[in-house]
Amino acid sequence: MVYRKISHDIKEMVVELIHAGILTRKDVLIANIFSASTLKRCLRQWTPHGLPAARTSTGRPRKLGDADIGFILARLQQRTDIMLDELARDLQVVGGPRASISLLSRTLQRLHITRKKVTRRAREASRLSQAAFRLRMAQYSPKQLVFTDETGFDSRQVHRKYGWAPEGESAIRITSGKRTKRATLIPGLCTDGIIAPKIFHCNINTDVFHDYLVRYLLPEMTPFPGPRSVLVMDNVPFHRSLKIRQLVKDFGESIQQLEV
């Protein structure tokens, strides 16, 4: 008999008809309603209140429980460059189950944790600079802040990096080897959205950035402590130049400059 799922209601109705004398076991088997083993099991489980609900199979429980997953996540935060065999050993040391490399790999994949290039950062310098920056930023409201930075692109940066090809062959895309003129976008970002966006078809230096501030961004800002009165920039050399600092300072003698 080909397997098919039979609803609980049909099983219960057939058993009730048998108990009422309307059907016999032979009638049910001849009609091929369900198999002899299923019929026997339903008759055995029958009570005056009907058939009990079928138990839902939950499958085999995962070898790594919630506590094990919590340890793995905490260990990865402590050491992002830990190897899977080291992680398996550490898990067993703290009383967890013996986990294989493949099990840990599948677990990390299920948790959407991927292996990627490590970004190294000096612990002492990072903590001190972050603490100082947060302390300075805490005195301002979000409406006072205006962030600015540059992003450049040319024709070589718009091509897709991956493609399809038969196994053993390279994915080749015919393109021009000539480099187009580079474009650089400089916008301002505040709580109202993007302000003063401008595209420059040249490399950005102190003079170009000075021109952008004078002609586009600073006119959109207001004297301190009003809205859009604190300019936030990163630490590229021309952002730190005396010419830029003096401009920001002299613009109404009220614009504040922070550097991330």
C-alpha positions as CSV (number, residue, x, y, z in Angstrom):
1,M,0.0,0.0,0.0
2,V,1.4,3.4,-1.0
3,Y,2.0,5.7,2.0
4,R,-0.3,8.7,2.3
5,K,-1.1,10.9,5.2
6,I,-4.6,10.2,6.7
7,S,-6.2,13.0,8.7
8,H,-7.0,12.4,12.4
9,D,-10.7,13.1,11.7
10,I,-11.0,10.3,9.1
11,K,-9.3,7.8,11.4
12,E,-11.7,8.7,14.3
13,M,-14.8,8.5,12.0
14,V,-13.9,5.1,10.7
15,V,-13.3,3.7,14.2
16,E,-16.6,5.2,15.4
17,L,-18.4,3.5,12.5
18,I,-16.8,0.2,13.3
19,H,-17.8,0.5,17.0
20,A,-21.4,1.4,15.9
21,G,-21.6,-1.7,13.7
22,I,-22.0,0.2,10.5
23,L,-18.6,-1.0,9.1
24,T,-16.5,-4.0,9.7
25,R,-12.8,-4.3,9.7
26,K,-13.0,-6.3,6.5
27,D,-15.0,-3.4,4.9
28,V,-12.3,-0.9,5.8
29,L,-9.5,-3.1,4.5
30,I,-11.3,-3.9,1.2
31,A,-12.0,-0.2,0.7
32,N,-8.3,0.4,1.1
33,I,-9.0,3.3,3.5
34,F,-5.9,2.6,5.4
35,S,-3.6,-0.4,6.2
36,A,-4.3,-3.2,8.6
37,S,-1.6,-2.0,11.0
38,T,-3.0,1.5,11.1
39,L,-6.5,0.1,11.7
40,K,-5.3,-2.2,14.5
41,R,-3.4,0.7,16.1
42,C,-6.5,3.0,15.9
43,L,-8.8,0.4,17.4
44,R,-6.3,-0.2,20.2
45,Q,-6.0,3.5,21.0
46,W,-9.7,4.2,20.9
47,T,-11.4,5.5,24.0
48,P,-15.0,6.8,24.6
49,H,-13.6,10.3,24.2
50,G,-12.2,9.4,20.7
51,L,-8.7,8.9,19.4
52,P,-5.8,10.7,21.1
53,A,-4.1,13.3,19.0
54,A,-1.0,12.0,17.1
55,R,2.3,13.0,18.6
56,T,4.4,15.4,16.5
57,S,7.9,14.1,15.8
58,T,10.4,16.7,16.7
59,G,13.4,14.9,15.3
60,R,16.7,14.3,17.0
61,P,17.7,17.1,19.4
62,R,20.7,19.2,18.5
63,K,24.0,18.1,20.1
64,L,24.9,21.6,21.0
65,G,22.3,23.2,23.4
66,D,21.6,26.8,24.2
67,A,24.3,26.9,26.9
68,D,26.9,25.6,24.4
69,I,25.8,28.1,21.8
70,G,26.2,30.9,24.3
71,F,29.7,29.8,25.2
72,I,30.7,29.6,21.5
73,L,29.4,33.2,20.8
74,A,31.1,34.5,23.9
75,R,34.4,32.8,22.9
76,L,34.2,34.2,19.4
77,Q,33.8,37.7,20.9
78,Q,37.0,37.1,23.0
79,R,39.0,35.7,20.1
80,T,37.7,36.4,16.6
81,D,40.7,34.5,15.1
82,I,40.2,31.2,17.0
83,M,40.4,28.0,15.0
84,L,37.6,25.5,15.0
85,D,39.7,22.8,16.7
86,E,40.7,25.2,19.4
87,L,37.0,26.1,19.9
88,A,36.1,22.4,20.1
89,R,38.8,21.9,22.8
90,D,37.6,25.0,24.8
91,L,34.0,23.8,24.7
92,Q,35.0,20.4,26.1
93,V,37.1,22.0,28.8
94,V,34.2,23.9,30.2
95,G,32.0,20.7,30.3
96,G,30.4,20.9,26.9
97,P,29.9,18.0,24.5
98,R,32.7,16.7,22.2
99,A,32.0,18.6,19.0
100,S,33.6,17.8,15.6
101,I,35.0,20.4,13.2
102,S,32.1,19.8,10.8
103,L,29.5,20.2,13.6
104,L,31.0,23.6,14.6
105,S,31.2,24.7,11.0
106,R,27.5,23.9,10.4
107,T,26.6,25.6,13.7
108,L,28.4,28.8,12.8
109,Q,26.8,28.7,9.4
110,R,23.3,28.3,11.0
111,L,24.1,31.3,13.2
112,H,25.2,33.3,10.1
113,I,28.7,33.7,11.4
114,T,31.3,33.7,8.6
115,R,35.1,33.6,8.4
116,K,36.6,36.8,7.1
117,K,39.8,38.8,7.1
118,V,40.7,40.1,10.6
119,T,41.0,43.8,11.1
120,R,43.8,44.5,13.6
121,R,43.4,47.4,16.0
122,A,45.6,48.6,18.8
123,R,43.7,47.9,22.1
124,E,45.1,50.8,24.2
125,A,44.9,53.5,21.4
126,S,41.5,52.3,20.2
127,R,39.9,52.4,23.7
128,L,41.4,55.8,24.6
129,S,40.5,57.5,21.3
130,Q,37.0,56.0,21.3
131,A,36.3,57.1,24.9
132,A,37.6,60.7,24.2
133,F,35.5,60.9,21.0
134,R,32.3,59.8,22.8
135,L,32.9,62.2,25.6
136,R,33.2,65.1,23.2
137,M,30.2,64.0,21.2
138,A,28.0,63.7,24.3
139,Q,27.8,67.4,24.7
140,Y,26.0,67.9,21.3
141,S,22.5,67.0,20.2
142,P,21.9,65.0,17.0
143,K,20.4,68.0,15.3
144,Q,23.6,70.0,15.8
145,L,25.8,67.4,13.9
146,V,26.8,67.5,10.2
147,F,29.0,64.7,8.9
148,T,31.0,65.0,5.7
149,D,33.3,62.7,3.8
150,E,34.5,61.9,0.3
151,T,33.8,58.9,-1.9
152,G,35.4,58.4,-5.3
153,F,34.7,56.2,-8.2
154,D,35.6,55.6,-11.9
155,S,34.6,53.1,-14.6
156,R,36.8,50.3,-13.2
157,Q,34.8,50.2,-10.0
158,V,31.4,49.5,-11.5
159,H,32.2,46.1,-12.9
160,R,30.9,43.0,-11.2
161,K,33.7,41.0,-9.5
162,Y,32.1,37.5,-9.9
163,G,30.7,35.7,-13.0
164,W,29.7,32.3,-14.3
165,A,31.8,29.9,-16.4
166,P,32.2,26.1,-16.9
167,E,34.3,24.3,-14.4
168,G,38.0,24.8,-15.1
169,E,37.5,27.9,-17.2
170,S,37.7,31.6,-16.2
171,A,34.8,33.9,-16.4
172,I,36.0,36.5,-18.9
173,R,34.3,39.9,-19.5
174,I,35.6,42.0,-22.4
175,T,36.1,45.6,-21.2
176,S,38.2,48.7,-22.1
177,G,41.5,49.0,-20.4
178,K,41.2,52.8,-20.4
179,R,40.5,54.4,-17.1
180,T,37.8,57.1,-17.3
181,K,38.0,60.4,-15.5
182,R,37.6,59.9,-11.7
183,A,34.6,61.5,-10.0
184,T,34.4,62.2,-6.3
185,L,31.2,62.9,-4.4
186,I,31.2,65.1,-1.2
187,P,27.9,65.4,0.7
188,G,26.9,66.6,4.1
189,L,24.7,64.3,6.3
190,C,22.5,65.6,9.1
191,T,19.2,64.6,10.8
192,D,17.4,66.2,7.8
193,G,19.1,64.0,5.3
194,I,21.7,64.7,2.6
195,I,22.7,68.4,2.2
196,A,25.1,70.2,-0.2
197,P,26.1,67.2,-2.4
198,K,28.7,68.1,-5.0
199,I,30.6,66.0,-7.5
200,F,34.2,66.9,-8.4
201,H,36.0,65.5,-11.4
202,C,39.4,65.7,-9.9
203,N,41.5,64.4,-6.9
204,I,40.4,66.0,-3.6
205,N,43.1,68.0,-1.8
206,T,43.0,70.9,0.7
207,D,42.1,73.6,-1.9
208,V,39.3,71.5,-3.4
209,F,37.8,70.7,0.0
210,H,38.2,74.3,1.1
211,D,36.2,75.4,-2.0
212,Y,33.5,72.8,-1.2
213,L,33.1,74.1,2.3
214,V,33.0,77.8,1.3
215,R,30.6,77.4,-1.6
216,Y,28.4,74.5,-0.6
217,L,28.4,73.1,2.9
218,L,29.1,75.9,5.3
219,P,26.3,78.1,3.9
220,E,23.9,75.3,4.8
221,M,25.1,75.4,8.4
222,T,24.2,77.8,11.2
223,P,26.0,79.5,14.1
224,F,26.6,77.4,17.2
225,P,24.7,76.2,19.2
226,G,22.0,76.1,16.5
227,P,21.0,73.1,14.3
228,R,23.7,72.0,11.8
229,S,26.4,73.8,13.8
230,V,29.0,71.1,14.5
231,L,31.1,69.7,11.6
232,V,32.3,66.1,12.0
233,M,35.1,64.8,9.7
234,D,37.6,62.0,9.7
235,N,41.4,62.3,10.1
236,V,42.6,62.5,6.4
237,P,45.5,64.9,6.2
238,F,43.7,67.7,4.3
239,H,40.9,67.6,6.9
240,R,43.5,68.4,9.6
241,S,45.2,71.2,7.6
242,L,45.4,74.6,9.3
243,K,43.6,76.2,6.3
244,I,40.5,74.0,6.8
245,R,40.6,74.4,10.6
246,Q,40.9,78.2,10.3
247,L,38.0,78.3,7.8
248,V,35.7,76.4,10.0
249,K,36.7,78.5,13.0
250,D,36.3,81.8,11.1
251,F,32.9,80.9,9.6
252,G,30.8,83.1,11.9
253,E,33.3,82.2,14.7
254,S,30.7,79.6,15.9
255,I,31.2,76.4,13.8
256,Q,32.7,73.6,15.9
257,Q,34.9,71.0,14.3
258,L,35.4,67.5,15.6
259,E,37.6,64.8,14.1
260,V,36.8,61.1,14.4
